[in-house]
Coordinates of C-alpha atoms in Angstrom, one line a residue:
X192 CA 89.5 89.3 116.2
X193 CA 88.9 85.4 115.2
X194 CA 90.3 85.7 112.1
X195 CA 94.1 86.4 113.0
X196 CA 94.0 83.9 116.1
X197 CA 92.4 81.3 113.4
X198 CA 95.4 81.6 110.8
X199 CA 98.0 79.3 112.7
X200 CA 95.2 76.8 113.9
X201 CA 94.5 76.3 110.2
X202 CA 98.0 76.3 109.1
X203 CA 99.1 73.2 111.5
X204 CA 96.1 71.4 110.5
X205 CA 97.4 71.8 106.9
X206 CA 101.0 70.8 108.8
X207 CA 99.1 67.9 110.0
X208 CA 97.9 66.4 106.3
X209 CA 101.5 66.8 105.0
X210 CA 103.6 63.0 105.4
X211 CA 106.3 63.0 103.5
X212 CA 106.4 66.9 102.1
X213 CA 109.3 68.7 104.2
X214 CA 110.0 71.2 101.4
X215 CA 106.3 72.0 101.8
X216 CA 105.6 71.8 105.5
X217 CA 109.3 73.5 106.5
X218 CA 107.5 76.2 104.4
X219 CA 104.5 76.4 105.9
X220 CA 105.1 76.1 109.2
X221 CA 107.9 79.0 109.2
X222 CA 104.4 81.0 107.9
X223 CA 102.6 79.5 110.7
X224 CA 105.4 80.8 113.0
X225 CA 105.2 83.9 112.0
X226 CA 101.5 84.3 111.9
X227 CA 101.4 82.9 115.7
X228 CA 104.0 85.8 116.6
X229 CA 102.5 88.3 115.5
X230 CA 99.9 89.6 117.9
X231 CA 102.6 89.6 120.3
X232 CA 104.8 91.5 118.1
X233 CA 102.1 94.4 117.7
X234 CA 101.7 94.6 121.5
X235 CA 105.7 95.0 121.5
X236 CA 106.6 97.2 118.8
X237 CA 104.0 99.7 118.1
X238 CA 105.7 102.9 119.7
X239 CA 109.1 101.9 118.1
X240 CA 108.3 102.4 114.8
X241 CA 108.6 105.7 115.5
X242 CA 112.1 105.1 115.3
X243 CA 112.5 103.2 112.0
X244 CA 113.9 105.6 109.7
X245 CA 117.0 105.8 112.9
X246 CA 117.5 102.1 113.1
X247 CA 117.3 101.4 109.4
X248 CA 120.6 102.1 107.2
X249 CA 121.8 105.4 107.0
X250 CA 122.6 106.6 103.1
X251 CA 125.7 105.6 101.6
X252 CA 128.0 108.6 102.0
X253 CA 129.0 109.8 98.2
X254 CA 132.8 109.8 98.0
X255 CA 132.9 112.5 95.7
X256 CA 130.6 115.6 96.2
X257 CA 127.8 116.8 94.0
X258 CA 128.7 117.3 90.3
X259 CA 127.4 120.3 89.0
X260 CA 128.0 119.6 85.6
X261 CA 126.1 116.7 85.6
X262 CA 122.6 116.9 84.7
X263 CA 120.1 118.3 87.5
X264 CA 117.7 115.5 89.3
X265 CA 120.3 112.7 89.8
X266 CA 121.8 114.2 92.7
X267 CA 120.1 112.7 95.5
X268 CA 120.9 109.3 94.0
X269 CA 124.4 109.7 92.9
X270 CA 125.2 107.4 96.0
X271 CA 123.9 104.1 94.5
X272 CA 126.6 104.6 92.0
X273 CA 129.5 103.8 95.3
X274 CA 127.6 100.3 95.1
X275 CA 127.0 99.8 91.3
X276 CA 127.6 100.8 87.9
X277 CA 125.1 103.9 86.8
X278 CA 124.4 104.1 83.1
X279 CA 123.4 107.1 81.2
X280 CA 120.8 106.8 78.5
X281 CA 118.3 108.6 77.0
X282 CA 114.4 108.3 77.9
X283 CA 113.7 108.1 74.3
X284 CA 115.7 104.4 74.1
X285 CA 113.1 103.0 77.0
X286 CA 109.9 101.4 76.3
X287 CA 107.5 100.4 78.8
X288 CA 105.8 97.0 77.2
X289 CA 102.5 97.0 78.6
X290 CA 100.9 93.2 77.8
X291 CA 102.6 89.7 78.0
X292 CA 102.3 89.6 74.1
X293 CA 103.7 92.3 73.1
X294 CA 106.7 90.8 75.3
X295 CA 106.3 87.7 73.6
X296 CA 106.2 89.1 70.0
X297 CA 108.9 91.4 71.3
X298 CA 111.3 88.8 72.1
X299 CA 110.5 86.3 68.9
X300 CA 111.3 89.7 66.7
X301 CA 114.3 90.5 68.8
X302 CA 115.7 87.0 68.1
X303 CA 115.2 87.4 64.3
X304 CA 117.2 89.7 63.8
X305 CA 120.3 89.4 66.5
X306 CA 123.5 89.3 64.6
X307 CA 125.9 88.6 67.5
X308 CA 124.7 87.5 70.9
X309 CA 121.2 86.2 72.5
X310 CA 121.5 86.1 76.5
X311 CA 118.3 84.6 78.2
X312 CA 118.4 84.5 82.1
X313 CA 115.2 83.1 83.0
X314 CA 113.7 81.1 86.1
X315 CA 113.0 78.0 83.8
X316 CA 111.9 77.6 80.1
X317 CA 108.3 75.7 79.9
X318 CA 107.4 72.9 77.5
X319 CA 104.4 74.0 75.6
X320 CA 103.7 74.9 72.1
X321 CA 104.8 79.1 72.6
X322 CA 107.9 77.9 74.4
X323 CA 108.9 75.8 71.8
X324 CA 108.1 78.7 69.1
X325 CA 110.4 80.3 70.9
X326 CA 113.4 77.6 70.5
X327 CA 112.5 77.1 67.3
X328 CA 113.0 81.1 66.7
X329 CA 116.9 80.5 68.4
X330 CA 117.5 77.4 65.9
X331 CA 116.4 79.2 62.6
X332 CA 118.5 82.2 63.9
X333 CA 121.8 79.9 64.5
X334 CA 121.1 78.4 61.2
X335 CA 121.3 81.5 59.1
X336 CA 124.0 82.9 61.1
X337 CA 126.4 79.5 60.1
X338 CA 124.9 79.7 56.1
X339 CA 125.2 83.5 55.7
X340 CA 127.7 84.5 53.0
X341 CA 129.4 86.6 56.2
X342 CA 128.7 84.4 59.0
X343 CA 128.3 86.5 61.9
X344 CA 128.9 84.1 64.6
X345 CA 125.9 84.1 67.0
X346 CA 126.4 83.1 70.4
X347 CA 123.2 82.1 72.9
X348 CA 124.0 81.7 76.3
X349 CA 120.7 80.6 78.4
X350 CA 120.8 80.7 82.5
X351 CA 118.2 79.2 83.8
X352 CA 117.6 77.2 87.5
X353 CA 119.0 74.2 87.6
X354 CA 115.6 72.5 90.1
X355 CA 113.1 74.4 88.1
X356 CA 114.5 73.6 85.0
X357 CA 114.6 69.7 85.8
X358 CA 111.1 69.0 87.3
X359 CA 109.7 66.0 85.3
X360 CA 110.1 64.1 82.2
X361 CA 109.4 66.9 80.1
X362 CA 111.6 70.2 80.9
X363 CA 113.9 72.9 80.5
X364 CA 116.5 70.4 80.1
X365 CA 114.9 68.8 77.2
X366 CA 113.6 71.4 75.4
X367 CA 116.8 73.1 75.1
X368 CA 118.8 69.7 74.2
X369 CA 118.2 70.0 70.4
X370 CA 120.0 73.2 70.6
X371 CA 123.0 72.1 72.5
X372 CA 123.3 69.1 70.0
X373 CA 123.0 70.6 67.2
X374 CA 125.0 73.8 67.8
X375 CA 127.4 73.0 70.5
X376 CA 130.0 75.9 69.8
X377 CA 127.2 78.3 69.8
X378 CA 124.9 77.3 72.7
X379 CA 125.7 77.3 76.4
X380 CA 122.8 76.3 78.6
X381 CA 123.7 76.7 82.1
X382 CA 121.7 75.4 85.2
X383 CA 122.3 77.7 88.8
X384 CA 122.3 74.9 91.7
X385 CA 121.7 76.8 95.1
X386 CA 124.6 75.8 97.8
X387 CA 121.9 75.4 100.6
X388 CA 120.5 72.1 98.6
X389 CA 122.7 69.5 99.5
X390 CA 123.7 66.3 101.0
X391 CA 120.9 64.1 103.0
X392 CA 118.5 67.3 102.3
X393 CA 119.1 67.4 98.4
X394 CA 118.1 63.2 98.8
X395 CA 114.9 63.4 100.5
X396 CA 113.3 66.4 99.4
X397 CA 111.2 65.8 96.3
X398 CA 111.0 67.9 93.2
X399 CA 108.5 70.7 93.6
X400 CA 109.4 71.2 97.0
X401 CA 113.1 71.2 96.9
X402 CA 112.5 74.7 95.0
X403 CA 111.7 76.1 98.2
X404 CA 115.2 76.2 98.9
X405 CA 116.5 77.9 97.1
X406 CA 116.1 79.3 93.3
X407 CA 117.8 81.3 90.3
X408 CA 115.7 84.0 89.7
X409 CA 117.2 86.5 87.3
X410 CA 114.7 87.6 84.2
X411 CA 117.1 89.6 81.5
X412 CA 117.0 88.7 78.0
X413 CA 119.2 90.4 75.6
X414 CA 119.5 90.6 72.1
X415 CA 122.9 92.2 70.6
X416 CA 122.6 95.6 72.5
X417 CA 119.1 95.6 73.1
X418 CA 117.6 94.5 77.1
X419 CA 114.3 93.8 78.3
X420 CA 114.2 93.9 82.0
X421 CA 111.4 91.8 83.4
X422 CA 109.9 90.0 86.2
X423 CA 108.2 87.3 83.9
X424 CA 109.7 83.6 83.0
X425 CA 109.5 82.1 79.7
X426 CA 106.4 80.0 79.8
X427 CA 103.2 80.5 78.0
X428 CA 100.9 82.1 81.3
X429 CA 103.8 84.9 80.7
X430 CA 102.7 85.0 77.6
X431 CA 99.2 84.9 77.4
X432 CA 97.5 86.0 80.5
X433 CA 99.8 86.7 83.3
X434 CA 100.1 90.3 84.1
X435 CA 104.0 91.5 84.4
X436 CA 106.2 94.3 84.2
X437 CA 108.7 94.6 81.1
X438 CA 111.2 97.6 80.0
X439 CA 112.5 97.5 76.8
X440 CA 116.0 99.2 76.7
X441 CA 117.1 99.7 73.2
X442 CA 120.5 100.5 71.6
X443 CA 122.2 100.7 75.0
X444 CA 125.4 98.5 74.6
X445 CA 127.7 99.5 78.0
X446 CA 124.1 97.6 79.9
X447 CA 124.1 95.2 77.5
X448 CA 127.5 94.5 78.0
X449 CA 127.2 94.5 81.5
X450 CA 124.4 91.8 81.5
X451 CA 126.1 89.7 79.7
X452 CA 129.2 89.6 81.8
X453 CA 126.8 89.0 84.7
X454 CA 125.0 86.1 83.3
X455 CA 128.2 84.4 81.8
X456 CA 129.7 84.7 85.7
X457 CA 126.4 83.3 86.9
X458 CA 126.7 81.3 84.9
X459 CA 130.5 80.3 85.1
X460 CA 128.9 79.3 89.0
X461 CA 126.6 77.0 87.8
X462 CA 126.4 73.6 86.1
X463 CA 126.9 73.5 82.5
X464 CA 124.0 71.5 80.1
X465 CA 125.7 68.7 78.3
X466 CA 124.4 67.1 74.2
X467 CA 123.5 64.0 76.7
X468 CA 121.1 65.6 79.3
X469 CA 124.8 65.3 81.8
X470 CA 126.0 68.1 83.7
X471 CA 129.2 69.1 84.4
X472 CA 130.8 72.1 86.3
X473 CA 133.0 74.7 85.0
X474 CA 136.9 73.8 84.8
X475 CA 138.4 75.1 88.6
X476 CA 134.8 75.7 89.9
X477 CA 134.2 74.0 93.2
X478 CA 130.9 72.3 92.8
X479 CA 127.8 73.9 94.3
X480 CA 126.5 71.0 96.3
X481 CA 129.2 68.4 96.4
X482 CA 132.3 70.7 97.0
X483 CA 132.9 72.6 100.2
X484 CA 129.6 74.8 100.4
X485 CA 132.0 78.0 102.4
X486 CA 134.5 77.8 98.9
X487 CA 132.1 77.4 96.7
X488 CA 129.9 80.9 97.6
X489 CA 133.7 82.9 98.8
X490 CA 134.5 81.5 94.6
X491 CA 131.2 83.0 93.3
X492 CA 130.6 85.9 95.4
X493 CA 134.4 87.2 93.7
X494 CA 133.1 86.1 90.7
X495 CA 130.2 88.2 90.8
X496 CA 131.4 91.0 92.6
X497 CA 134.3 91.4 90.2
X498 CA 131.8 92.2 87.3
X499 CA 129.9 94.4 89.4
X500 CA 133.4 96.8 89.7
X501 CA 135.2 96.3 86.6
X502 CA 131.6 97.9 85.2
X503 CA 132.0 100.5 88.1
X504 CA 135.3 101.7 87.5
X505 CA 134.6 101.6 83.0
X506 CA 131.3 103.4 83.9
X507 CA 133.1 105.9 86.6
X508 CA 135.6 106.8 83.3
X509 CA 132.9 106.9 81.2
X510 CA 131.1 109.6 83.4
X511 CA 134.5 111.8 84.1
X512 CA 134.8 111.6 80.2
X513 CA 131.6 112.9 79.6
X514 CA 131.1 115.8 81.8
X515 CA 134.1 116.3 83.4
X516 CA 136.8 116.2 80.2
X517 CA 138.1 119.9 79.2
X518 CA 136.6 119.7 75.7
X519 CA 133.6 118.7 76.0
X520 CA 131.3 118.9 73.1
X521 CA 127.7 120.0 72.3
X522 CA 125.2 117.4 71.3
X523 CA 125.4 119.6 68.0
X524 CA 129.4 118.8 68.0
X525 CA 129.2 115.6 69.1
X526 CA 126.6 115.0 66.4
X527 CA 128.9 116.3 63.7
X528 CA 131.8 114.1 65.0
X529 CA 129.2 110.9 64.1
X530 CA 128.1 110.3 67.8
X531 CA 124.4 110.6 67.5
X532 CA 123.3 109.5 70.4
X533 CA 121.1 111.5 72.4
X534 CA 122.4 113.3 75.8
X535 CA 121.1 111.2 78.6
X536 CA 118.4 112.1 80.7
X537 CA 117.9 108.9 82.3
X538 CA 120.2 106.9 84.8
X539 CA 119.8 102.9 85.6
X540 CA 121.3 101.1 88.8
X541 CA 120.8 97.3 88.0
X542 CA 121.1 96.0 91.5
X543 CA 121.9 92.7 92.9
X544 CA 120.5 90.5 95.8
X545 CA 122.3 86.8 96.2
X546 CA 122.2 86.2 100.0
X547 CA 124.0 82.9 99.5
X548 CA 126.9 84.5 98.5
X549 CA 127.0 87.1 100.9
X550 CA 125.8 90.0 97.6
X551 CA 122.6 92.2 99.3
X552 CA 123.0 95.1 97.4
X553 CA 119.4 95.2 96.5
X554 CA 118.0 95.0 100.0
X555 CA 120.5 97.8 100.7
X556 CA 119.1 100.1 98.3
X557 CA 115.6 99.1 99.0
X558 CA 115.8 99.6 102.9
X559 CA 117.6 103.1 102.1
X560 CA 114.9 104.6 99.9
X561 CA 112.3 103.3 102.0
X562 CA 114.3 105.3 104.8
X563 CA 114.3 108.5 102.5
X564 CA 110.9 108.4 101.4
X565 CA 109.6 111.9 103.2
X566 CA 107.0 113.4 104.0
X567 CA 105.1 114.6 100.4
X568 CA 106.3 111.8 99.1
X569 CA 104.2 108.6 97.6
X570 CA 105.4 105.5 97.3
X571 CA 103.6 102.9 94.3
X572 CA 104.6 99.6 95.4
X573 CA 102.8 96.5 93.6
X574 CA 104.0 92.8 94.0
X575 CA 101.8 89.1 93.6
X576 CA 102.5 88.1 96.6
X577 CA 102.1 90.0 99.7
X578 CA 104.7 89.0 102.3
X579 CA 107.0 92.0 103.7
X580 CA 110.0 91.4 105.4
X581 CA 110.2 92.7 108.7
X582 CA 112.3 95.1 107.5
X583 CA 110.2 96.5 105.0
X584 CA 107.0 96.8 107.0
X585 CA 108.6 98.7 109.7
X586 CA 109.6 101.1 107.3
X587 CA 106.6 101.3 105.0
X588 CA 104.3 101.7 108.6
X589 CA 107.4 103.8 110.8
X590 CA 107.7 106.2 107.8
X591 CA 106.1 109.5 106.6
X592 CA 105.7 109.0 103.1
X593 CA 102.2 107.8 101.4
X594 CA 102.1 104.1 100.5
X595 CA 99.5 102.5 97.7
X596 CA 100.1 99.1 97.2
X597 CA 98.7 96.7 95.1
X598 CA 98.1 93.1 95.7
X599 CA 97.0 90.2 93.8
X600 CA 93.6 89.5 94.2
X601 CA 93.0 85.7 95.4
X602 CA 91.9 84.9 92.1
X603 CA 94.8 86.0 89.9
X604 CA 97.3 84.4 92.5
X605 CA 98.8 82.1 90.4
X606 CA 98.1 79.1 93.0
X607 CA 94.1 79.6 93.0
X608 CA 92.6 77.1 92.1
X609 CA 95.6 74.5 92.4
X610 CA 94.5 70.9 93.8
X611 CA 95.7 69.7 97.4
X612 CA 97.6 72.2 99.9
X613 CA 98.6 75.1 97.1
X614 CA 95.1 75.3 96.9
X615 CA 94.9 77.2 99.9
X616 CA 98.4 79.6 99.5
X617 CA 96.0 82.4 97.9
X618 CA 94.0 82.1 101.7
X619 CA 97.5 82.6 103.1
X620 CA 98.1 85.8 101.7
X621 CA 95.0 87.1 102.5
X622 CA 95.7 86.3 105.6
X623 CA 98.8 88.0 106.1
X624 CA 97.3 91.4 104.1
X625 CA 94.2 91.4 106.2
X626 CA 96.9 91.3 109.7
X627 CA 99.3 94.1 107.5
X628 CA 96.2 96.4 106.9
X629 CA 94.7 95.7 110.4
X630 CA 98.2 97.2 112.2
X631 CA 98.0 99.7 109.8
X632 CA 94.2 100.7 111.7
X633 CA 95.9 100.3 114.8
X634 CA 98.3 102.9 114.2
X635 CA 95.7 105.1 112.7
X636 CA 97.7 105.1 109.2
X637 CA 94.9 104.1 107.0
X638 CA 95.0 107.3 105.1
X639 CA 98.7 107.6 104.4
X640 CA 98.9 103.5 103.8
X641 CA 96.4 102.1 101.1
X642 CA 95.8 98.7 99.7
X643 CA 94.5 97.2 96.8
X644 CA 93.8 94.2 94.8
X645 CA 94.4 93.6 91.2
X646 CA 91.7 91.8 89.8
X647 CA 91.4 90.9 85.4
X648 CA 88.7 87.9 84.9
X649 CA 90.7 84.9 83.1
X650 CA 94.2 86.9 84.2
X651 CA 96.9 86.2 86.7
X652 CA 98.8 88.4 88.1
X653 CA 103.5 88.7 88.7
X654 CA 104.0 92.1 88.4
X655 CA 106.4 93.4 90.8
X656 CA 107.8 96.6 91.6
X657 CA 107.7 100.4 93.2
X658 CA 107.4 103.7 91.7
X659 CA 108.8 106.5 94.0
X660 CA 107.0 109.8 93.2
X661 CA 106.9 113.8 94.6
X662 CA 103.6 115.7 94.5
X663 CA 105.6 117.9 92.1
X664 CA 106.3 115.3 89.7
X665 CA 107.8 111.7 89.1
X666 CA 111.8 112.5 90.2
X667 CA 112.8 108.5 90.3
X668 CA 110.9 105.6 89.0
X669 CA 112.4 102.0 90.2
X670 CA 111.3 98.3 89.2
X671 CA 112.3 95.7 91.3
X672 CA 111.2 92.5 92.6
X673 CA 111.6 91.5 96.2
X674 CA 112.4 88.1 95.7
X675 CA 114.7 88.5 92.5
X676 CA 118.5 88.3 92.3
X677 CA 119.0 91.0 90.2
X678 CA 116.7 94.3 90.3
X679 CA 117.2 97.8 88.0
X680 CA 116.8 101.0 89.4
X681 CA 116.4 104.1 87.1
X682 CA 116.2 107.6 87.8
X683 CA 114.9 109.8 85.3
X684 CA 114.1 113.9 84.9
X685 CA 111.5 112.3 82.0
X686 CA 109.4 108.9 82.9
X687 CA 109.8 105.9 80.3
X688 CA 106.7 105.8 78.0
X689 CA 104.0 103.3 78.6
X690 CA 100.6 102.5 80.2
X691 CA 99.9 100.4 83.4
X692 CA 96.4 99.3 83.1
X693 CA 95.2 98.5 86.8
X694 CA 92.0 96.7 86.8
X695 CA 90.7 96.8 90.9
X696 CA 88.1 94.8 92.2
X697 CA 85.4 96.4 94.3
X698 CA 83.1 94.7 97.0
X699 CA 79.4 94.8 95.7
X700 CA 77.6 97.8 96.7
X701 CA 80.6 100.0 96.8
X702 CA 79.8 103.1 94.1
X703 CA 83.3 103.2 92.8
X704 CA 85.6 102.6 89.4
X705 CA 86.3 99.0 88.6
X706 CA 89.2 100.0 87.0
X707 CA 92.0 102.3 86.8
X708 CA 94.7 103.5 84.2
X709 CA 97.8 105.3 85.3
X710 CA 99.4 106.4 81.8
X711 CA 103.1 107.8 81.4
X712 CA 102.9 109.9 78.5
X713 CA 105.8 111.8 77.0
X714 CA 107.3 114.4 79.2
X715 CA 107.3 112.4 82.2
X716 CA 103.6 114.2 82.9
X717 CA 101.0 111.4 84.6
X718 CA 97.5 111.0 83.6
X719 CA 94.9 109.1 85.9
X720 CA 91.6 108.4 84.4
X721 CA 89.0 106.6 87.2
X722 CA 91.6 105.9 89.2
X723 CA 90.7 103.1 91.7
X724 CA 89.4 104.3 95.0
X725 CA 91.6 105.3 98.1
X726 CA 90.0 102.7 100.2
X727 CA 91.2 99.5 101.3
X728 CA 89.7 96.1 98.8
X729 CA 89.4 93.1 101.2
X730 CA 87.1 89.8 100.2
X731 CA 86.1 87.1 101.7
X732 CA 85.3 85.4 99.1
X733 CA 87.0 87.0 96.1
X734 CA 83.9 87.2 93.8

């Protein structure tokens, strides 16, 4: 019992040593408020949870019933499509990238050989000798594209976050200025600004800490028609050594379209990157911290919101076209007719969460599948750092389903390690998984709830996302990250190929696997070979 009653004592000490850092100490304490509550909220709350799946949203109603000549499995999800576009594709054009260099190699390659469009929406761009491989991959491809003997005309649009992006001499900002000069009716670099960082706060916050406000966290990068969906930022860890998740989607231009559109009014919201290191915003755009903050997000929330259902209503024809026309054709006619494409077995909801702007799609979705999760089903849920909403951990402990979730071991938290008070963030989450798991004992749910830590010596660790799975099989398999802005869900009658490699630490003396691989195979079947144990992996001391 000391340690929970010891987590706010040594967070206001750490309040205590922090002069001069509000971005930093508004953060902190707002954990050490919610640690200090939290007792008392377990005395409160326990019988309600009972209740969550009733107070949580109820499913979107579907305002058109079941079609029957669609294919069997995507029923049960058919509602997401009354909040977003659903694209069909087949499992065969998804790839499950399993290691941050294939990603990288993946990406360089990709660039190579674009023709027409690069779109890279990224949290920032480092300034190391991979990142600048990377730029240099960009420039050799806008070069050949202007010298070819049939210039193709290759655009690159790059979103990144406009406080990330800027932190000290050497940035984003500068990397990406050779481009811009040298290309500037090929090259848009824009910076997102978030409307909450502003005025008197925007003055005296310093950089590192005025990220706490706010962020642009999109990670799509797109090459012609051709998407990897990811989780990871283009810097060299994400390269190297930082564990993440990546799916390649390949030939599947109505998403590539759509990401584009979504980036360019992203971007369209944010500052634009000038040859001289300026910024300036778009013509008619408010501006996202000197203009009226209540115009500005009303401006961009139509902005975004109007891609979302222009891709709705093309995909909603698209889908009446293809199972609903009167002559509708084989695959063996519509082969013949020179559409070779195969019939799609797979369906992806990319989702969107931008609270700012009043967009909370993704939270939607999220809360209503945690709602739906029954009883025989398992929910996969893996993130780096551990720190539910309120939300969520009423659902994942008021629900039926079986949880596993995996956690980033203190040591491949990206902050271990770090000098001064972000030395001690990896001890926070700890923290807060050691009070999770302890509620979990006091509602006697260790069995149906599980944790774990991911633990791979010299590794960190990103990877975020949840995997929604029936004893009978895998019905829906969905990646998402709970702090991103923009988050894919796909449901498929045949898993995406890959292999998750789960490497688990184990307290000494504990006669278990130190490692696990979960591997997708074709056919959607699942392998497991030594699969971690079922029991709980806490540390002390991480070793």
């Amino acid at each position: 019992m000391a340690a929970p009653a010891a987590g706010p004592v040594f967070w206001r000490r750490l309040l205590g040593l922090l002069p001069g850092r509000p971005g930093l100490a508004a953060l902190l304490g707002r954990l050490s408020d919610r640690l200090g509550r939290s007792r008392e909220r377990r005395r409160r709350r326990s019988p309600w949870l009972l209740l969550a799946p009733l107070l949580s949203p109820t499913v979107p109603q579907v305002t058109s019933p079941p079609c029957c000549l669609c294919p069997e499995g995507v029923h049960r999800f058919q509602w997401i499509r009354n909040l977003v576009p659903e694209f069909g594709v087949s499992s065969s054009h998804v790839r499950v990238l399993s290691s941050p260099a294939e990603f990288f190699e993946l990406m360089k390659g990709q660039i190579k050989i674009a023709k027409r469009r690069v779109v890279m929406a990224s949290l920032y761009l480092g300034t190391g000798p991979l990142e600048q491989e990377l730029v240099d991959c960009l420039e050799s491809s806008l070069e050949k594209s202007l010298q070819a003997k049939f210039p193709s005309d290759l655009k690159v649009s790059i979103l990144l976050d406009f406080t990330r992006g800027s932190r000290g001499r050497k940035n984003s900002r500068t990397m990406l200025l050779p481009l811009l000069q040298r290309f500037p009716e090929h090259v848009r670099v824009s910076l997102f600004h978030t409307p909450n960082l502003r005025g008197l706060l925007r003055l005296l916050i310093p950089e590192r800490f005025n990220e706490t406000i706010g962020l642009q966290h999109i990670k799509v990068y797109l090459f012609d028609n051709n998407v990897i969906l990811s989780g990871a930022n283009l810097s060299d860890s994400y390269f190297t050594n930082r564990q993440d998740r990546y799916v390649f989607l390949q030939d599947c231009a109505e998403i590539a379209d759509f990401f584009t559109e979504l980036v360019d009014a992203v971007g369209d919201v944010s500052l634009q990157l000038q040859g001289d290191d300026t910024v300036e915003v778009v013509d008619g755009m408010v501006h996202p911290y000197k203009g009226d903050r209540a115009a500005y997000c009303r401006a961009a929330n139509k902005r975004v919101m109007d891609v979302i259902h222009s891709a709705r209503t093309r995909q909603q024809m698209l889908h009446a076209q293809t199972f609903h026309s009167d002559s509708l054709l084989s695959q063996e006619e519509a082969a013949a007719a020179g559409d070779r494409r195969p019939a799609p077995d797979t369906w992806i909801y990319p989702l969107i969460q931008m609270k700012p702007f009043e967009i909370q799609i993704d939270e939607i979705v999220t809360e209503t599948l945690l709602t739906e999760a029954e009883r025989g089903a398992k929910v996969f849920l893996t993130t780096g750092y551990f720190n539910l909403t309120q939300a969520y951990m009423d659902l994942v402990l008021g629900t039926r389903a079986e949880y596993q979730i995996l956690l980033a071991s203190p040591e491949v938290n990206g902050f271990f390690g770090a000098k001064g008070v972000a030395g001690a963030i990896p001890a926070a989450y700890v923290h807060i998984e050691r009070q999770f798991y302890s509620e979990v004992c006091s509602l006697g749910q260790q069995d149906r709830v599980q944790l774990q830590e991911y633990w791979r010596r010299g590794w960190t660790f990103h990877a975020k996302g949840m995997a929604l799975m029936k004893m009978t099989g895998m019905t829906g398999v969905r990646s998402f990250s709970f702090a991103s802005a923009m988050t894919p869900v796909w449901v498929s009658q045949r898993a995406p190929v890959g292999t998750m490699e789960l490497r688990v630490w184990v307290p000494q003396g504990r006669q278990n696997p130190l490692f696990g691989v979960l591997t997708v195979k074709k056919g959607g079947t699942v392998g497991r070979e030594a699969w971690p144990p079922t029991s709980p992996l806490f540390s002390e001391t991480g070793q």
